[in-house]
C-alpha cells in the first residue's frame, strides 16, 4: 500500500512545473467536464486538467484538488474538498505567491 506524503503545497497553474511528481493542493473552479476529467481554472487564471476519481464530482463553484502533479498542466486527483460558491480567487493567488516568495518560503517550509 502506498502512502501519500503528509505535506502538500498550495500552488497555482504557473507553479505546477516545479512540482511534477509531488503532492499539491490546487484551489480552482471547474470549467469543463470531459471523459479525461475536469478542465479547471486555477487561482492565477491558468487552466489545468484534473484526472478525477470516479466519485469525486463537485457541485460547488470552487474546490480544492489534492493530488499528484503529472505534468506542468495536469494533476491526478487523490481527493477534493468543496470550498463553496463564494471565494476571492485573487486573495487565494496572492497568498500562494507570498508562500512561494523566496523571502518567506525557506523560513516557513524548509528545515
GROMACS .gro file of C-alpha atoms in nm:
model
  111
    1UNK     CA    1   0.000   0.000   0.000
    2UNK     CA    2   0.148   0.333  -0.100
    3UNK     CA    3   0.126   0.633   0.127
    4UNK     CA    4   0.071   0.988   0.017
    5UNK     CA    5   0.307   1.247   0.165
    6UNK     CA    6   0.180   1.447   0.462
    7UNK     CA    7   0.294   1.776   0.310
    8UNK     CA    8   0.108   1.919   0.013
    9UNK     CA    9   0.196   2.269  -0.103
   10UNK     CA   10  -0.068   2.506  -0.232
   11UNK     CA   11   0.007   2.603  -0.591
   12UNK     CA   12  -0.136   2.787  -0.888
   13UNK     CA   13  -0.102   2.680  -1.252
   14UNK     CA   14   0.227   2.864  -1.309
   15UNK     CA   15   0.394   2.673  -1.022
   16UNK     CA   16   0.290   2.323  -1.137
   17UNK     CA   17   0.606   2.254  -1.344
   18UNK     CA   18   0.817   2.291  -1.027
   19UNK     CA   19   0.617   2.018  -0.851
   20UNK     CA   20   0.595   1.733  -1.105
   21UNK     CA   21   0.571   1.406  -0.912
   22UNK     CA   22   0.483   1.582  -0.586
   23UNK     CA   23   0.156   1.614  -0.398
   24UNK     CA   24  -0.004   1.959  -0.416
   25UNK     CA   25  -0.324   2.147  -0.343
   26UNK     CA   26  -0.484   2.347  -0.623
   27UNK     CA   27  -0.770   2.586  -0.550
   28UNK     CA   28  -0.981   2.608  -0.864
   29UNK     CA   29  -1.318   2.630  -1.030
   30UNK     CA   30  -1.443   2.381  -1.289
   31UNK     CA   31  -1.469   2.500  -1.648
   32UNK     CA   32  -1.547   2.183  -1.842
   33UNK     CA   33  -1.604   1.815  -1.763
   34UNK     CA   34  -1.470   1.569  -2.021
   35UNK     CA   35  -1.406   1.195  -2.029
   36UNK     CA   36  -1.049   1.269  -1.913
   37UNK     CA   37  -1.166   1.473  -1.613
   38UNK     CA   38  -1.214   1.838  -1.529
   39UNK     CA   39  -1.057   2.130  -1.702
   40UNK     CA   40  -1.031   2.382  -1.419
   41UNK     CA   41  -0.926   2.743  -1.380
   42UNK     CA   42  -0.661   2.793  -1.111
   43UNK     CA   43  -0.632   3.100  -0.890
   44UNK     CA   44  -0.391   3.267  -1.135
   45UNK     CA   45  -0.634   3.217  -1.426
   46UNK     CA   46  -0.439   2.931  -1.587
   47UNK     CA   47  -0.612   2.612  -1.700
   48UNK     CA   48  -0.524   2.271  -1.556
   49UNK     CA   49  -0.652   1.922  -1.642
   50UNK     CA   50  -0.754   1.720  -1.337
   51UNK     CA   51  -0.789   1.343  -1.367
   52UNK     CA   52  -1.081   1.258  -1.138
   53UNK     CA   53  -1.160   0.974  -0.911
   54UNK     CA   54  -1.495   0.831  -1.019
   55UNK     CA   55  -1.679   0.953  -0.709
   56UNK     CA   56  -1.519   1.297  -0.677
   57UNK     CA   57  -1.750   1.534  -0.862
   58UNK     CA   58  -1.825   1.874  -0.710
   59UNK     CA   59  -2.140   2.079  -0.713
   60UNK     CA   60  -1.972   2.390  -0.567
   61UNK     CA   61  -1.831   2.674  -0.774
   62UNK     CA   62  -1.490   2.640  -0.605
   63UNK     CA   63  -1.300   2.340  -0.477
   64UNK     CA   64  -0.950   2.233  -0.383
   65UNK     CA   65  -0.783   1.941  -0.556
   66UNK     CA   66  -0.531   1.738  -0.361
   67UNK     CA   67  -0.326   1.526  -0.597
   68UNK     CA   68  -0.001   1.440  -0.769
   69UNK     CA   69   0.131   1.670  -1.041
   70UNK     CA   70   0.153   1.457  -1.357
   71UNK     CA   71   0.285   1.735  -1.582
   72UNK     CA   72   0.310   2.111  -1.593
   73UNK     CA   73  -0.059   2.127  -1.685
   74UNK     CA   74  -0.221   1.825  -1.517
   75UNK     CA   75  -0.290   1.674  -1.177
   76UNK     CA   76  -0.403   1.323  -1.081
   77UNK     CA   77  -0.658   1.377  -0.803
   78UNK     CA   78  -0.636   1.187  -0.473
   79UNK     CA   79  -0.926   1.374  -0.320
   80UNK     CA   80  -1.103   1.708  -0.328
   81UNK     CA   81  -1.262   1.949  -0.087
   82UNK     CA   82  -1.560   2.171  -0.169
   83UNK     CA   83  -1.496   2.539  -0.094
   84UNK     CA   84  -1.842   2.681  -0.157
   85UNK     CA   85  -1.975   2.926  -0.411
   86UNK     CA   86  -1.802   3.246  -0.299
   87UNK     CA   87  -1.423   3.267  -0.287
   88UNK     CA   88  -1.187   3.555  -0.359
   89UNK     CA   89  -0.951   3.387  -0.606
   90UNK     CA   90  -0.733   3.699  -0.624
   91UNK     CA   91  -0.670   3.671  -0.250
   92UNK     CA   92  -0.601   3.298  -0.284
   93UNK     CA   93  -0.349   3.367  -0.561
   94UNK     CA   94  -0.181   3.649  -0.367
   95UNK     CA   95  -0.142   3.415  -0.068
   96UNK     CA   96   0.008   3.140  -0.286
   97UNK     CA   97   0.254   3.387  -0.437
   98UNK     CA   98   0.361   3.502  -0.090
   99UNK     CA   99   0.405   3.141   0.025
  100UNK     CA  100   0.642   3.075  -0.264
  101UNK     CA  101   0.826   3.409  -0.239
  102UNK     CA  102   1.195   3.330  -0.165
  103UNK     CA  103   1.189   3.577   0.126
  104UNK     CA  104   0.939   3.357   0.311
  105UNK     CA  105   0.946   3.008   0.157
  106UNK     CA  106   1.265   2.880   0.321
  107UNK     CA  107   1.178   3.028   0.660
  108UNK     CA  108   0.833   2.870   0.667
  109UNK     CA  109   0.854   2.544   0.470
  110UNK     CA  110   1.216   2.426   0.491
  111UNK     CA  111   1.416   2.294   0.781
   0.00000   0.00000   0.00000
